[in-house]
Tab-separated table of C-alpha atoms in Angstrom:
chain	number	residue	atom	x	y	z
A	25	MET	CA	93.966	79.260	95.688
A	26	GLN	CA	93.071	77.325	92.529
A	27	TYR	CA	89.385	77.496	93.434
A	28	PHE	CA	89.386	81.270	93.917
A	29	ASN	CA	91.364	81.824	90.717
A	30	ALA	CA	88.662	79.845	88.907
A	31	VAL	CA	86.019	82.044	90.538
A	32	LEU	CA	87.879	85.142	89.299
A	33	GLN	CA	87.788	83.805	85.752
A	34	ASP	CA	84.096	82.929	85.912
A	35	ALA	CA	82.787	85.942	87.842
A	36	ALA	CA	81.895	89.113	86.003
A	37	PRO	CA	84.355	91.918	86.805
A	38	ASN	CA	83.179	94.604	89.195
A	39	THR	CA	80.743	92.359	91.039
A	40	ALA	CA	80.481	91.432	94.711
A	41	GLY	CA	81.561	87.861	93.893
A	42	TYR	CA	84.632	89.111	92.054
A	43	ALA	CA	85.636	91.302	95.013
A	44	HIS	CA	85.031	88.419	97.418
A	45	ALA	CA	87.340	86.144	95.393
A	46	LEU	CA	90.025	88.850	95.259
A	47	GLN	CA	89.908	89.264	99.017
A	48	ASN	CA	90.076	85.524	99.660
A	49	ILE	CA	93.142	85.184	97.425
A	50	GLY	CA	94.690	88.059	99.370
A	51	ILE	CA	93.941	86.258	102.655
A	52	LEU	CA	95.598	83.070	101.362
A	53	HIS	CA	98.766	85.021	100.502
A	54	PHE	CA	98.586	86.833	103.849
A	55	ASN	CA	98.297	83.603	105.843
A	56	ALA	CA	101.326	82.299	103.932
A	57	ARG	CA	103.174	85.478	105.030
A	58	ARG	CA	103.421	86.768	101.447
A	59	TYR	CA	102.278	90.246	102.433
A	60	ALA	CA	103.574	92.081	99.356
A	61	GLU	CA	101.660	89.633	97.129
A	62	ALA	CA	98.516	89.864	99.262
A	63	LEU	CA	98.324	93.654	99.228
A	64	PRO	CA	97.358	94.175	95.519
A	65	TYR	CA	94.476	91.721	95.876
A	66	PHE	CA	93.095	93.584	98.874
A	67	GLU	CA	93.503	96.916	97.075
A	68	ARG	CA	91.666	95.604	93.996
A	69	ALA	CA	88.913	94.163	96.201
A	70	LEU	CA	88.509	97.528	97.919
A	71	LYS	CA	88.328	99.366	94.581
A	72	VAL	CA	85.579	97.035	93.302
A	73	ARG	CA	83.621	97.218	96.539
A	74	SER	CA	83.895	101.003	96.722
A	75	ASP	CA	82.571	101.283	93.156
A	76	ILE	CA	79.585	98.947	93.434
A	77	LEU	CA	78.489	98.903	97.070
A	78	PRO	CA	76.501	101.581	98.887
A	79	THR	CA	78.425	103.978	101.089
A	80	GLY	CA	78.746	102.451	104.517
A	81	ASP	CA	78.907	98.798	103.547
A	82	ASP	CA	80.977	97.158	106.285
A	83	SER	CA	82.855	94.908	103.810
A	84	CYS	CA	84.863	97.961	102.671
A	85	MET	CA	86.013	98.600	106.231
A	86	ASN	CA	86.899	94.930	106.599
A	87	THR	CA	89.103	95.124	103.487
A	88	MET	CA	90.769	98.276	104.812
A	89	GLY	CA	91.662	96.299	107.918
A	90	TRP	CA	93.457	93.688	105.802
A	91	ILE	CA	95.303	96.430	103.909
A	92	SER	CA	96.514	97.976	107.159
A	93	TYR	CA	97.635	94.534	108.392
A	94	CYS	CA	99.736	94.042	105.225
A	95	HIS	CA	101.471	97.386	105.679
A	96	LEU	CA	101.966	96.671	109.383
A	97	TYR	CA	103.702	93.333	108.761
A	98	MET	CA	105.733	94.878	105.938
A	99	GLN	CA	106.852	97.480	108.511
A	100	ASP	CA	105.475	100.375	106.471
A	101	TYR	CA	103.861	102.093	109.440
A	102	ASP	CA	103.014	105.350	107.637
A	103	ALA	CA	100.976	103.469	105.024
A	104	ALA	CA	99.329	101.336	107.722
A	105	GLU	CA	98.287	104.405	109.669
A	106	LYS	CA	96.953	106.087	106.523
A	107	ALA	CA	94.797	103.010	105.801
A	108	LEU	CA	93.402	103.198	109.320
A	109	GLU	CA	92.529	106.865	108.870
A	110	LEU	CA	90.397	105.890	105.860
A	111	SER	CA	88.785	103.182	108.005
A	112	ASP	CA	87.825	105.866	110.527
A	113	GLU	CA	86.001	107.767	107.794
A	114	LEU	CA	84.100	104.610	106.825
A	115	TYR	CA	83.224	103.899	110.453
A	116	GLN	CA	81.390	107.206	110.753
A	117	VAL	CA	78.882	105.679	108.311
A	118	VAL	CA	79.111	101.976	109.153
A	119	LYS	CA	79.010	101.995	112.978
A	120	ASP	CA	79.873	98.287	112.998
A	121	LYS	CA	81.368	98.027	116.473
A	122	GLU	CA	82.973	94.585	116.222
A	123	THR	CA	84.710	95.343	112.911
A	124	TYR	CA	85.829	98.704	114.278
A	125	ALA	CA	87.378	97.002	117.319
A	126	GLY	CA	89.698	95.201	114.892
A	127	ILE	CA	90.669	98.549	113.377
A	128	LEU	CA	91.386	99.892	116.872
A	129	HIS	CA	93.592	96.871	117.526
A	130	ASN	CA	95.609	97.584	114.365
A	131	ARG	CA	95.960	101.216	115.367
A	132	ALA	CA	97.114	100.313	118.874
A	133	SER	CA	99.733	97.945	117.412
A	134	ILE	CA	101.136	100.737	115.231
A	135	TYR	CA	101.166	103.236	118.107
A	136	HIS	CA	102.998	100.695	120.263
A	137	LEU	CA	105.638	100.030	117.590
A	138	ARG	CA	106.176	103.780	117.239
A	139	GLY	CA	106.542	104.311	120.986
A	140	ARG	CA	103.270	106.225	121.311
A	141	TYR	CA	102.209	104.145	124.296
A	142	GLU	CA	99.482	106.336	125.791
A	143	GLU	CA	97.695	106.447	122.421
A	144	ALA	CA	98.132	102.677	122.116
A	145	LEU	CA	96.563	102.089	125.532
A	146	ALA	CA	93.610	104.323	124.667
A	147	ALA	CA	92.950	102.352	121.472
A	148	TYR	CA	93.385	99.000	123.227
A	149	SER	CA	90.980	100.068	126.008
A	150	GLU	CA	88.308	101.074	123.518
A	151	ALA	CA	88.707	97.755	121.660
A	152	VAL	CA	88.448	95.791	124.937
A	153	ASP	CA	85.235	97.616	125.846
A	154	ILE	CA	83.709	96.647	122.487
A	155	TYR	CA	84.839	93.011	122.518
A	156	GLU	CA	83.514	92.460	126.049
A	157	ARG	CA	80.016	92.870	124.609
A	158	TYR	CA	80.612	90.050	122.105
A	159	LEU	CA	82.336	87.382	124.229
A	160	HIS	CA	79.584	84.892	123.403
A	161	VAL	CA	80.993	84.861	119.827
A	162	ARG	CA	84.113	82.673	119.472
A	163	MET	CA	85.833	84.954	116.948
A	164	ALA	CA	85.256	87.976	119.187
A	165	LYS	CA	86.643	86.036	122.153
A	166	ASN	CA	89.826	85.246	120.210
A	167	SER	CA	90.200	88.909	119.254
A	168	TYR	CA	89.566	89.953	122.869
A	169	ILE	CA	92.425	87.710	124.031
A	170	THR	CA	94.773	89.169	121.385
A	171	VAL	CA	93.913	92.738	122.386
A	172	LEU	CA	94.449	92.021	126.087
A	173	ASN	CA	97.840	90.529	125.229
A	174	GLY	CA	98.786	93.664	123.275
A	175	MET	CA	97.633	95.853	126.146
A	176	GLY	CA	99.855	93.872	128.520
A	177	LYS	CA	102.858	94.447	126.238
A	178	THR	CA	102.186	98.185	126.203
A	179	TYR	CA	101.832	98.375	129.988
A	180	ALA	CA	105.154	96.508	130.278
A	181	ALA	CA	106.790	98.958	127.849
A	182	ILE	CA	105.961	101.907	130.132
A	183	GLY	CA	106.948	100.095	133.316
A	184	GLU	CA	103.416	99.338	134.551
A	185	PHE	CA	104.306	95.716	135.269
A	186	ALA	CA	101.519	94.969	137.737
A	187	LYS	CA	98.928	96.051	135.158
A	188	ALA	CA	100.763	94.069	132.482
A	189	GLN	CA	100.662	90.888	134.565
A	190	ASP	CA	96.954	91.455	135.323
A	191	ALA	CA	96.256	91.557	131.590
A	192	TYR	CA	98.421	88.478	130.982
A	193	SER	CA	96.632	86.563	133.757
A	194	LYS	CA	93.295	87.101	131.999
A	195	VAL	CA	94.832	86.012	128.701
A	196	GLU	CA	96.385	82.910	130.256
A	197	GLU	CA	93.046	81.835	131.705
A	198	PHE	CA	91.318	82.168	128.318
A	199	ARG	CA	94.115	80.674	126.205
A	200	ILE	CA	94.752	77.573	128.273
A	201	MET	CA	91.026	76.922	128.460
A	202	GLU	CA	90.559	77.427	124.700
A	203	TYR	CA	93.774	76.056	123.205
A	204	GLY	CA	95.710	74.107	125.825
A	205	GLU	CA	98.894	74.740	127.746
A	206	ASN	CA	101.287	73.861	124.901
A	207	SER	CA	99.566	75.735	122.090
A	208	LEU	CA	101.165	78.454	119.967
A	209	GLU	CA	98.534	80.872	121.299
A	210	SER	CA	99.697	80.174	124.857
A	211	ALA	CA	103.366	80.443	123.814
A	212	VAL	CA	102.895	84.065	122.734
A	213	LEU	CA	101.620	84.782	126.244
A	214	TYR	CA	104.560	82.954	127.876
A	215	ASN	CA	106.944	85.140	125.874
A	216	ASN	CA	105.228	88.313	127.029
A	217	ARG	CA	105.081	87.211	130.665
A	218	GLY	CA	108.732	86.207	130.550
A	219	THR	CA	109.643	89.595	129.114
A	220	ALA	CA	107.773	91.354	131.925
A	221	TYR	CA	109.605	89.257	134.538
A	222	LEU	CA	112.900	90.038	132.794
A	223	ARG	CA	112.247	93.753	133.097
A	224	THR	CA	111.396	93.487	136.818
A	225	GLY	CA	114.561	91.480	137.544
A	226	ASP	CA	112.811	88.207	138.345
A	227	TYR	CA	115.202	86.239	136.164
A	228	ARG	CA	114.265	82.723	137.281
A	229	GLU	CA	110.597	83.255	136.366
A	230	ALA	CA	111.670	84.981	133.159
A	231	GLU	CA	113.777	81.975	132.137
A	232	ILE	CA	110.945	79.503	132.860
A	233	TYR	CA	108.424	81.390	130.720
A	234	LEU	CA	110.822	82.292	127.896
A	235	LEU	CA	112.175	78.765	127.482
A	236	LYS	CA	108.645	77.365	127.518
A	237	ALA	CA	107.690	79.825	124.762
A	238	TYR	CA	110.846	79.035	122.778
A	239	ASP	CA	110.230	75.267	122.815
A	240	ILE	CA	106.735	75.779	121.373
A	241	MET	CA	107.413	78.599	118.921
A	242	ILE	CA	110.796	78.012	117.332
A	243	ASP	CA	109.909	75.213	114.894
A	244	ASN	CA	106.210	76.011	114.513
A	245	ASP	CA	105.317	76.918	110.924
A	246	ARG	CA	102.278	78.843	112.166
A	247	CYS	CA	104.440	81.156	114.251
A	248	HIS	CA	105.233	84.512	112.624
A	249	TYR	CA	108.944	85.053	112.029
A	250	HIS	CA	108.887	88.285	114.048
A	251	GLU	CA	107.683	86.377	117.125
A	252	GLN	CA	110.306	83.644	116.593
A	253	SER	CA	113.041	86.257	116.284
A	254	THR	CA	111.767	88.150	119.316
A	255	ILE	CA	111.735	85.112	121.630
A	256	CYS	CA	115.374	84.405	120.678
A	257	THR	CA	116.299	88.036	121.325
A	258	ASN	CA	114.582	87.980	124.720
A	259	LEU	CA	116.502	84.852	125.774
A	260	SER	CA	119.720	86.488	124.596
A	261	MET	CA	118.939	89.563	126.698
A	262	LEU	CA	118.240	87.360	129.733
A	263	TYR	CA	121.510	85.441	129.481
A	264	SER	CA	123.475	88.591	128.703
A	265	THR	CA	122.059	90.177	131.869
A	266	LEU	CA	123.100	87.052	133.793
A	267	ARG	CA	126.572	87.325	132.139
A	268	GLN	CA	126.136	83.945	130.483
A	269	TYR	CA	127.494	85.373	127.248
A	270	TYR	CA	127.929	82.182	125.209
A	271	LYS	CA	124.285	81.257	125.805
A	272	ALA	CA	123.318	84.805	124.874
A	273	LEU	CA	125.282	84.545	121.609
A	274	THR	CA	123.590	81.251	120.674
A	275	TYR	CA	120.113	82.770	120.876
A	276	VAL	CA	120.926	86.090	119.217
A	277	LEU	CA	122.547	84.296	116.265
A	278	LYS	CA	119.343	82.284	115.870
A	279	SER	CA	117.319	85.500	116.018
A	280	ASN	CA	119.484	87.070	113.315
A	281	GLU	CA	119.188	83.972	111.114
A	282	ILE	CA	115.380	84.110	111.292
A	283	ALA	CA	115.204	87.868	110.639
A	284	GLU	CA	117.575	87.672	107.659
A	285	LYS	CA	115.678	84.783	106.111
A	286	GLN	CA	112.374	86.645	106.194
A	287	MET	CA	113.410	90.209	105.326
A	288	LYS	CA	117.097	90.852	104.768
A	289	TYR	CA	118.019	94.357	105.952
A	290	GLY	CA	114.479	94.996	107.119
A	291	ARG	CA	114.205	96.752	110.462
A	292	GLN	CA	114.164	93.505	112.450
A	293	HIS	CA	117.281	92.235	110.679
A	294	ILE	CA	119.129	95.531	111.159
A	295	MET	CA	118.312	95.355	114.875
A	296	THR	CA	119.498	91.766	115.253
A	297	LEU	CA	122.760	92.509	113.420
A	298	ALA	CA	123.506	95.158	116.041
A	299	GLU	CA	122.539	92.716	118.820
A	300	VAL	CA	124.950	90.082	117.437
A	301	GLY	CA	127.639	92.735	117.417
A	302	HIS	CA	126.905	93.479	121.063
A	303	ALA	CA	127.037	89.763	121.957
A	304	TYR	CA	130.496	89.407	120.400
A	305	HIS	CA	131.515	92.634	122.148
A	306	ASN	CA	130.633	91.078	125.514
A	307	LEU	CA	132.786	88.066	124.612
A	308	LYS	CA	135.647	90.449	123.713
A	309	GLU	CA	135.671	89.181	120.116
A	310	TYR	CA	136.101	92.700	118.850
A	311	ILE	CA	136.729	92.076	115.129
A	312	LYS	CA	133.541	90.033	114.763
A	313	SER	CA	131.692	92.598	116.820
A	314	MET	CA	132.824	95.446	114.564
A	315	ASP	CA	131.805	93.522	111.422
A	316	PHE	CA	128.214	93.098	112.648
A	317	TYR	CA	127.951	96.667	113.948
A	318	PHE	CA	129.070	98.103	110.617
A	319	GLU	CA	126.775	95.817	108.615
A	320	SER	CA	123.863	97.077	110.712
A	321	MET	CA	124.827	100.727	110.253
A	322	GLU	CA	125.609	100.497	106.534
A	323	ASN	CA	122.189	99.030	105.775
A	324	ASN	CA	120.254	101.445	107.950
A	325	PRO	CA	120.027	104.671	105.893
A	326	GLN	CA	119.290	106.588	109.116
A	327	GLN	CA	115.577	106.006	108.609
A	328	ASP	CA	115.646	104.689	112.160
A	329	GLY	CA	117.689	107.381	113.882
A	330	ASP	CA	117.569	105.926	117.392
A	331	LEU	CA	118.771	102.520	116.237
A	332	PHE	CA	121.547	104.074	114.122
A	333	ALA	CA	122.671	106.286	117.001
A	334	GLY	CA	122.608	103.386	119.450
A	335	THR	CA	124.738	101.198	117.194
A	336	ALA	CA	127.159	104.078	116.598
A	337	GLY	CA	127.444	104.422	120.383
A	338	HIS	CA	128.389	100.748	120.672
A	339	VAL	CA	131.037	101.199	117.976
A	340	ALA	CA	132.489	104.131	119.893
A	341	GLN	CA	132.609	102.030	123.067
A	342	LEU	CA	134.251	99.207	121.106
A	343	ALA	CA	136.973	101.577	119.923
A	344	TYR	CA	137.509	102.661	123.539
A	345	ASP	CA	137.758	99.014	124.718
């Protein structure tokens, strides 16, 4: 960071070097999960590049990709999608296939999060087709693995579990070969495979994969908080399904702790508050359950209607019980 700040001071404003330093500072903030701090650097880098570079320079599209990533991780999906629309306009000039595959991956991630699964699969498929031409390049191979993993998650979301496991099998082969069995990269796959087994009712296999993922991910500083929270939630769902409610409560409380620490009353935290309420409900600790349900509802200004309605439904059931 200190080096790039020095470059900013020495470089003439509105030059390629100045834009490059801005982007690198943004990447440092991004990798430290400071997305709100990273975003202005990427936006300034894009402004400089747009002013001084010829139309169609692929570095502008690359910066747009970082901007969309920031919005995605900040859970501002409208802004992320708008950034990707601008990337599409640039691509009509650039035609840089490998960079565009990254844009497609971002788009597929947003579609998946918004429940637009068919659109997500179309974007993932196009990205896979592009990356398969570049597998001799290590960075492209890593991106290919990530896209296949996302495609598996989307297939699982629509109930296409055989296709999901096919995608995960390809990912597992690549990841273990590249990173090793106990790597964070492999742990993300174990979580997804465990989730797929959970949804098909194969609870023993689900527990094996989810616990293996948990052991690797939970104290790993490189692991994104959303993934740490999600693995805890998945284990809670598993044990709740098996009616092992105290185990379920342990994991959902951990999930809520992680979500609150990273973004209090963000969407993930609002979801986990409701899940804690449900865990206490199962244990018939109704006062605690009501407290968590109401905290979730009070801090969700109905921007997420389905989540609000679902939590309200649980409250109604609690009143009946």
